[in-house]
Amino acid sequence: MLLAAIALQAAAQDYPSRVVRFIVPQTPGGATDVFARAVGQRLAERWGKSVIVENRGGAAGTLGTDVVAKSPADGYTLLVTYAGSQAVNQSLYPKLPFDSVKDFQTVATLAVTPFFLIVNNGVPAKNVQELIALARRKPDLLTYASSGNGSINHLLAEMLKIDAGIRMLHVPYKGIAPAITDVMAGQVDVAFTSVPSVIQHVASGRVRAIGVSSARRVAIAPGVPSIAESGLRGFDVNPWWGILAPAGTDLRIVRKINADTADVLKTKDMQEFFKTQGAEALVTTPEEFHKILVADVAKWAKVVKASGASID
């Protein structure tokens, strides 16, 4: 037992001694992928070891998340995810192969960023109130895209429908990138998408952002009003992104990753990166992150129930 304890301590002190894998449970191009690659690159420079990002998208993030849940708890296979997967899926899937809280060790938060409500340029609505009026005049004729049933994109649109008393048709995709592409092409009318996923297209005019999901406007697009100030008071969604490890990971390794990640997030370089993405760095301890996750699981359970969304 003593030799085993010494070996574990040495492993923690030497961490990382080989390649670290970041599993992203979404397809390339979304905010999770963008954040994972940016943070992974800077941690690799700090550690002197490669950090490889692997996209394991599918089933609203459950496939990639399950890979990490069943990986060795040695700190070399980590999950980079966001509230839309980790906190929502616990209520959405009745037969989830893992527990979003119990099967994971919270390691470090990365950032928070709101979602834009976007419309294609052919939609006559120039703001949220005009979109609501249009949907009321033409129930079920407007379509909205999402990255899949039960995704945060989907639930945000359901929240909008409930709060505004409107009806729109859901068009689910296997990832947000193709959903954005079809909104820009005019195949779908509306979508909620994270600011980093679409900011370049908004800036170029290929798609219009008419609202932002957080209570406050974002600095990168100050001309886009919040949905709350557009008439739906209380509408405030600003999801987190973070790093998790399999449950049972040595806390010394967890604290090292947390401390190194915090140092990276505090650099001017990283602060500027997040600013260009419409995001804000979020530094917490593993314990604080755990409390955030538990609270969000409970919060989104209410949203899922109200929307009636479920996946067998």
CSV table of C-alpha atoms in Angstrom, one decimal:
chain,number,residue,atom,x,y,z
A,1,MET,CA,0.0,0.0,0.0
A,2,LEU,CA,2.9,2.3,0.8
A,3,LEU,CA,4.6,1.6,-2.5
A,4,ALA,CA,1.3,2.2,-4.3
A,5,ALA,CA,0.8,5.6,-2.5
A,6,ILE,CA,4.3,6.6,-3.4
A,7,ALA,CA,3.7,5.7,-7.1
A,8,LEU,CA,0.5,7.7,-7.2
A,9,GLN,CA,2.2,10.7,-5.6
A,10,ALA,CA,5.1,10.5,-8.2
A,11,ALA,CA,2.6,10.3,-11.0
A,12,ALA,CA,0.8,13.4,-9.8
A,13,GLN,CA,4.1,15.3,-9.5
A,14,ASP,CA,5.2,14.3,-12.9
A,15,TYR,CA,1.9,15.1,-14.6
A,16,PRO,CA,1.7,15.2,-17.5
A,17,SER,CA,4.4,12.8,-18.7
A,18,ARG,CA,2.7,12.0,-22.0
A,19,VAL,CA,0.1,13.1,-24.4
A,20,VAL,CA,-3.2,14.5,-23.0
A,21,ARG,CA,-6.4,13.9,-24.9
A,22,PHE,CA,-9.2,16.5,-24.9
A,23,ILE,CA,-12.5,14.8,-25.9
A,24,VAL,CA,-15.0,17.3,-27.4
A,25,PRO,CA,-18.5,15.7,-27.6
A,26,GLN,CA,-19.5,18.0,-30.4
A,27,THR,CA,-18.6,18.3,-34.1
A,28,PRO,CA,-15.9,20.7,-35.2
A,29,GLY,CA,-16.7,24.4,-35.6
A,30,GLY,CA,-18.7,25.0,-32.5
A,31,ALA,CA,-17.7,27.0,-29.4
A,32,THR,CA,-16.6,23.8,-27.5
A,33,ASP,CA,-14.2,22.9,-30.3
A,34,VAL,CA,-12.9,26.4,-30.6
A,35,PHE,CA,-12.3,26.8,-26.8
A,36,ALA,CA,-10.8,23.3,-26.5
A,37,ARG,CA,-8.2,23.9,-29.2
A,38,ALA,CA,-7.3,27.4,-27.9
A,39,VAL,CA,-6.8,26.2,-24.3
A,40,GLY,CA,-5.2,22.9,-25.3
A,41,GLN,CA,-2.6,24.7,-27.4
A,42,ARG,CA,-1.6,26.9,-24.5
A,43,LEU,CA,-1.5,24.1,-22.0
A,44,ALA,CA,0.6,22.1,-24.3
A,45,GLU,CA,3.1,25.0,-24.5
A,46,ARG,CA,3.1,25.2,-20.7
A,47,TRP,CA,3.5,21.5,-20.1
A,48,GLY,CA,5.9,20.6,-22.9
A,49,LYS,CA,3.5,17.8,-23.8
A,50,SER,CA,1.0,17.5,-26.7
A,51,VAL,CA,-2.7,18.1,-26.1
A,52,ILE,CA,-4.7,16.4,-28.8
A,53,VAL,CA,-8.3,17.4,-29.4
A,54,GLU,CA,-10.6,14.6,-30.5
A,55,ASN,CA,-14.2,15.4,-31.7
A,56,ARG,CA,-16.6,12.7,-30.7
A,57,GLY,CA,-19.9,14.2,-31.7
A,58,GLY,CA,-23.3,12.6,-31.8
A,59,ALA,CA,-26.4,12.1,-29.7
A,60,ALA,CA,-26.4,15.6,-28.3
A,61,GLY,CA,-23.0,15.1,-26.8
A,62,THR,CA,-23.6,11.8,-25.0
A,63,LEU,CA,-21.3,9.7,-27.1
A,64,GLY,CA,-18.1,11.6,-26.4
A,65,THR,CA,-19.1,12.2,-22.8
A,66,ASP,CA,-19.5,8.4,-22.3
A,67,VAL,CA,-16.0,7.8,-23.7
A,68,VAL,CA,-14.5,10.0,-20.9
A,69,ALA,CA,-16.8,8.5,-18.2
A,70,LYS,CA,-15.4,5.0,-19.1
A,71,SER,CA,-11.8,6.1,-19.5
A,72,PRO,CA,-9.0,5.5,-16.9
A,73,ALA,CA,-9.1,8.1,-14.2
A,74,ASP,CA,-5.4,9.1,-14.7
A,75,GLY,CA,-5.8,12.7,-16.0
A,76,TYR,CA,-4.8,11.8,-19.6
A,77,THR,CA,-8.3,11.7,-21.1
A,78,LEU,CA,-10.3,14.8,-20.3
A,79,LEU,CA,-13.7,16.1,-21.3
A,80,VAL,CA,-14.1,19.6,-22.7
A,81,THR,CA,-17.8,20.3,-22.7
A,82,TYR,CA,-20.5,22.9,-21.8
A,83,ALA,CA,-23.7,23.2,-19.8
A,84,GLY,CA,-25.8,22.3,-22.9
A,85,SER,CA,-24.5,18.8,-22.8
A,86,GLN,CA,-23.4,18.1,-19.3
A,87,ALA,CA,-26.3,19.7,-17.4
A,88,VAL,CA,-29.1,19.1,-19.9
A,89,ASN,CA,-28.7,15.5,-20.9
A,90,GLN,CA,-29.2,14.2,-17.4
A,91,SER,CA,-32.9,15.1,-17.7
A,92,LEU,CA,-33.3,14.5,-21.4
A,93,TYR,CA,-32.2,10.9,-21.7
A,94,PRO,CA,-34.0,8.4,-19.4
A,95,LYS,CA,-31.4,5.7,-20.1
A,96,LEU,CA,-28.2,7.8,-20.0
A,97,PRO,CA,-25.2,5.4,-19.7
A,98,PHE,CA,-23.5,7.7,-17.2
A,99,ASP,CA,-24.4,10.1,-14.4
A,100,SER,CA,-23.4,13.7,-15.4
A,101,VAL,CA,-22.4,14.5,-11.9
A,102,LYS,CA,-21.4,11.3,-10.1
A,103,ASP,CA,-19.3,9.8,-12.9
A,104,PHE,CA,-17.2,12.9,-13.4
A,105,GLN,CA,-14.7,15.0,-11.5
A,106,THR,CA,-15.0,18.7,-12.2
A,107,VAL,CA,-11.6,20.2,-13.0
A,108,ALA,CA,-11.8,23.7,-14.3
A,109,THR,CA,-14.2,26.1,-15.9
A,110,LEU,CA,-13.1,28.0,-19.0
A,111,ALA,CA,-15.6,30.6,-20.1
A,112,VAL,CA,-19.1,31.7,-20.3
A,113,THR,CA,-20.7,33.0,-23.5
A,114,PRO,CA,-24.3,33.7,-24.5
A,115,PHE,CA,-26.1,32.6,-27.6
A,116,PHE,CA,-27.2,34.8,-30.5
A,117,LEU,CA,-30.7,34.5,-31.9
A,118,ILE,CA,-30.0,34.6,-35.7
A,119,VAL,CA,-32.3,34.8,-38.7
A,120,ASN,CA,-31.5,34.5,-42.4
A,121,ASN,CA,-31.4,37.6,-44.4
A,122,GLY,CA,-34.7,36.8,-46.1
A,123,VAL,CA,-36.7,36.9,-42.9
A,124,PRO,CA,-38.4,40.3,-42.7
A,125,ALA,CA,-38.1,40.6,-38.9
A,126,LYS,CA,-35.4,43.1,-37.9
A,127,ASN,CA,-35.7,42.5,-34.2
A,128,VAL,CA,-37.1,40.1,-31.6
A,129,GLN,CA,-40.5,41.8,-31.3
A,130,GLU,CA,-41.0,41.7,-35.1
A,131,LEU,CA,-40.0,38.0,-35.2
A,132,ILE,CA,-42.6,37.3,-32.4
A,133,ALA,CA,-45.2,39.3,-34.4
A,134,LEU,CA,-44.4,37.4,-37.5
A,135,ALA,CA,-44.6,34.0,-35.8
A,136,ARG,CA,-48.0,35.0,-34.3
A,137,ARG,CA,-49.3,35.9,-37.7
A,138,LYS,CA,-48.0,32.7,-39.3
A,139,PRO,CA,-48.1,29.9,-36.6
A,140,ASP,CA,-45.8,26.9,-37.5
A,141,LEU,CA,-44.6,28.4,-40.7
A,142,LEU,CA,-41.3,29.7,-39.3
A,143,THR,CA,-38.6,27.1,-38.9
A,144,TYR,CA,-35.8,27.0,-36.4
A,145,ALA,CA,-32.6,24.9,-36.5
A,146,SER,CA,-30.7,23.3,-33.7
A,147,SER,CA,-27.7,21.0,-33.1
A,148,GLY,CA,-30.1,18.2,-32.2
A,149,ASN,CA,-33.1,17.3,-30.1
A,150,GLY,CA,-32.6,18.5,-26.5
A,151,SER,CA,-29.6,20.6,-27.3
A,152,ILE,CA,-29.3,24.0,-25.7
A,153,ASN,CA,-30.0,25.5,-29.1
A,154,HIS,CA,-33.3,23.6,-29.1
A,155,LEU,CA,-34.2,24.4,-25.5
A,156,LEU,CA,-33.5,28.1,-25.9
A,157,ALA,CA,-35.9,28.2,-28.9
A,158,GLU,CA,-38.5,26.3,-26.8
A,159,MET,CA,-38.0,28.9,-24.0
A,160,LEU,CA,-38.6,31.7,-26.5
A,161,LYS,CA,-41.7,30.0,-27.8
A,162,ILE,CA,-43.1,29.5,-24.3
A,163,ASP,CA,-42.3,33.0,-23.1
A,164,ALA,CA,-43.6,34.7,-26.2
A,165,GLY,CA,-46.5,32.4,-26.8
A,166,ILE,CA,-45.6,31.5,-30.4
A,167,ARG,CA,-45.3,28.4,-32.5
A,168,MET,CA,-42.3,27.5,-34.8
A,169,LEU,CA,-41.3,24.2,-36.4
A,170,HIS,CA,-38.1,22.5,-35.1
A,171,VAL,CA,-35.5,21.3,-37.6
A,172,PRO,CA,-32.7,19.3,-35.8
A,173,TYR,CA,-29.2,18.8,-37.2
A,174,LYS,CA,-26.2,16.7,-36.3
A,175,GLY,CA,-24.2,19.7,-35.1
A,176,ILE,CA,-24.5,23.4,-35.2
A,177,ALA,CA,-22.2,24.1,-38.2
A,178,PRO,CA,-24.6,22.6,-40.8
A,179,ALA,CA,-27.5,24.3,-39.0
A,180,ILE,CA,-25.9,27.7,-39.3
A,181,THR,CA,-25.0,26.9,-43.0
A,182,ASP,CA,-28.7,26.2,-43.8
A,183,VAL,CA,-29.9,29.4,-41.9
A,184,MET,CA,-27.5,31.4,-44.0
A,185,ALA,CA,-28.7,29.7,-47.2
A,186,GLY,CA,-32.3,30.4,-46.4
A,187,GLN,CA,-33.3,26.8,-45.9
A,188,VAL,CA,-34.2,27.5,-42.3
A,189,ASP,CA,-35.4,30.7,-40.8
A,190,VAL,CA,-34.1,31.0,-37.3
A,191,ALA,CA,-31.6,29.5,-34.9
A,192,PHE,CA,-29.9,30.0,-31.5
A,193,THR,CA,-26.2,29.6,-31.7
A,194,SER,CA,-23.3,30.4,-29.4
A,195,VAL,CA,-21.6,33.7,-30.2
A,196,PRO,CA,-18.2,32.1,-31.1
A,197,SER,CA,-19.9,29.7,-33.6
A,198,VAL,CA,-21.4,32.5,-35.7
A,199,ILE,CA,-19.8,35.8,-34.9
A,200,GLN,CA,-17.7,35.9,-38.2
A,201,HIS,CA,-20.9,35.3,-40.2
A,202,VAL,CA,-22.7,38.0,-38.3
A,203,ALA,CA,-19.8,40.4,-38.9
A,204,SER,CA,-19.7,39.6,-42.6
A,205,GLY,CA,-23.5,40.1,-43.0
A,206,ARG,CA,-24.2,36.6,-44.1
A,207,VAL,CA,-26.7,36.2,-41.3
A,208,ARG,CA,-28.4,38.7,-38.9
A,209,ALA,CA,-28.3,38.5,-35.1
A,210,ILE,CA,-31.4,40.1,-33.6
A,211,GLY,CA,-31.0,39.1,-30.0
A,212,VAL,CA,-28.6,37.7,-27.4
A,213,SER,CA,-29.6,35.3,-24.7
A,214,SER,CA,-27.7,36.9,-21.8
A,215,ALA,CA,-29.2,39.7,-19.7
A,216,ARG,CA,-26.5,42.1,-20.9
A,217,ARG,CA,-25.3,42.8,-24.4
A,218,VAL,CA,-21.9,41.4,-25.5
A,219,ALA,CA,-19.0,43.8,-26.1
A,220,ILE,CA,-18.2,42.2,-29.5
A,221,ALA,CA,-21.6,43.1,-30.8
A,222,PRO,CA,-23.0,46.0,-28.8
A,223,GLY,CA,-25.6,46.7,-31.4
A,224,VAL,CA,-27.4,43.4,-30.7
A,225,PRO,CA,-29.9,43.9,-27.9
A,226,SER,CA,-30.6,41.3,-25.3
A,227,ILE,CA,-33.8,39.3,-25.6
A,228,ALA,CA,-34.7,40.5,-22.1
A,229,GLU,CA,-34.5,44.1,-23.1
A,230,SER,CA,-36.5,43.3,-26.2
A,231,GLY,CA,-39.5,42.5,-24.1
A,232,LEU,CA,-39.0,39.0,-22.6
A,233,ARG,CA,-37.9,40.1,-19.1
A,234,GLY,CA,-36.1,37.4,-17.2
A,235,PHE,CA,-34.7,35.7,-20.3
A,236,ASP,CA,-31.1,35.2,-19.3
A,237,VAL,CA,-29.0,32.2,-20.4
A,238,ASN,CA,-25.2,32.4,-20.4
A,239,PRO,CA,-23.8,28.9,-20.4
A,240,TRP,CA,-20.4,27.8,-19.1
A,241,TRP,CA,-17.7,25.7,-20.8
A,242,GLY,CA,-15.2,23.6,-18.8
A,243,ILE,CA,-12.9,20.6,-18.3
A,244,LEU,CA,-14.0,17.4,-16.5
A,245,ALA,CA,-12.2,14.2,-15.8
A,246,PRO,CA,-13.5,10.7,-15.0
A,247,ALA,CA,-14.6,10.2,-11.4
A,248,GLY,CA,-11.8,9.1,-9.1
A,249,THR,CA,-9.0,11.1,-10.8
A,250,ASP,CA,-6.3,12.0,-8.3
A,251,LEU,CA,-7.1,15.4,-6.8
A,252,ARG,CA,-3.5,16.4,-7.0
A,253,ILE,CA,-3.6,16.0,-10.8
A,254,VAL,CA,-7.0,17.8,-10.8
A,255,ARG,CA,-5.6,20.8,-8.8
A,256,LYS,CA,-2.6,21.0,-11.1
A,257,ILE,CA,-4.7,21.1,-14.2
A,258,ASN,CA,-7.0,23.6,-12.5
A,259,ALA,CA,-4.1,25.9,-11.5
A,260,ASP,CA,-2.4,25.7,-14.9
A,261,THR,CA,-5.7,26.4,-16.7
A,262,ALA,CA,-6.4,29.4,-14.4
A,263,ASP,CA,-2.9,30.8,-15.2
A,264,VAL,CA,-3.6,30.4,-18.9
A,265,LEU,CA,-7.0,32.0,-18.7
A,266,LYS,CA,-5.6,35.0,-16.9
A,267,THR,CA,-3.0,35.8,-19.6
A,268,LYS,CA,-3.6,38.9,-21.8
A,269,ASP,CA,-3.5,36.7,-24.8
A,270,MET,CA,-6.3,34.4,-23.6
A,271,GLN,CA,-8.4,37.3,-22.4
A,272,GLU,CA,-8.2,38.9,-25.8
A,273,PHE,CA,-9.0,35.6,-27.5
A,274,PHE,CA,-12.2,35.2,-25.5
A,275,LYS,CA,-13.1,38.8,-26.1
A,276,THR,CA,-13.0,38.3,-29.9
A,277,GLN,CA,-15.3,35.3,-29.4
A,278,GLY,CA,-17.9,37.2,-27.4
A,279,ALA,CA,-17.0,35.2,-24.3
A,280,GLU,CA,-15.6,35.9,-20.8
A,281,ALA,CA,-13.0,33.7,-19.1
A,282,LEU,CA,-14.4,32.0,-16.0
A,283,VAL,CA,-11.9,30.9,-13.3
A,284,THR,CA,-13.2,28.6,-10.5
A,285,THR,CA,-11.9,25.9,-8.1
A,286,PRO,CA,-13.0,22.3,-8.8
A,287,GLU,CA,-15.3,22.6,-5.8
A,288,GLU,CA,-17.0,25.8,-7.1
A,289,PHE,CA,-17.3,24.2,-10.5
A,290,HIS,CA,-19.1,21.2,-8.9
A,291,LYS,CA,-21.6,23.4,-7.3
A,292,ILE,CA,-22.3,25.2,-10.6
A,293,LEU,CA,-22.8,21.8,-12.4
A,294,VAL,CA,-25.2,20.5,-9.7
A,295,ALA,CA,-27.2,23.7,-9.8
A,296,ASP,CA,-27.4,23.7,-13.6
A,297,VAL,CA,-28.6,20.1,-13.7
A,298,ALA,CA,-31.5,21.1,-11.5
A,299,LYS,CA,-32.2,24.3,-13.5
A,300,TRP,CA,-32.3,22.6,-16.9
A,301,ALA,CA,-34.4,19.8,-15.6
A,302,LYS,CA,-37.2,22.3,-15.1
A,303,VAL,CA,-36.7,23.7,-18.7
A,304,VAL,CA,-36.7,20.2,-20.2
A,305,LYS,CA,-39.9,19.3,-18.3
A,306,ALA,CA,-41.6,22.6,-19.4
A,307,SER,CA,-40.6,22.0,-23.0
A,308,GLY,CA,-41.7,18.4,-23.1
A,309,ALA,CA,-38.5,17.4,-24.8
A,310,SER,CA,-37.3,13.8,-24.3
A,311,ILE,CA,-35.1,11.3,-26.1
A,312,ASP,CA,-35.5,7.6,-25.7
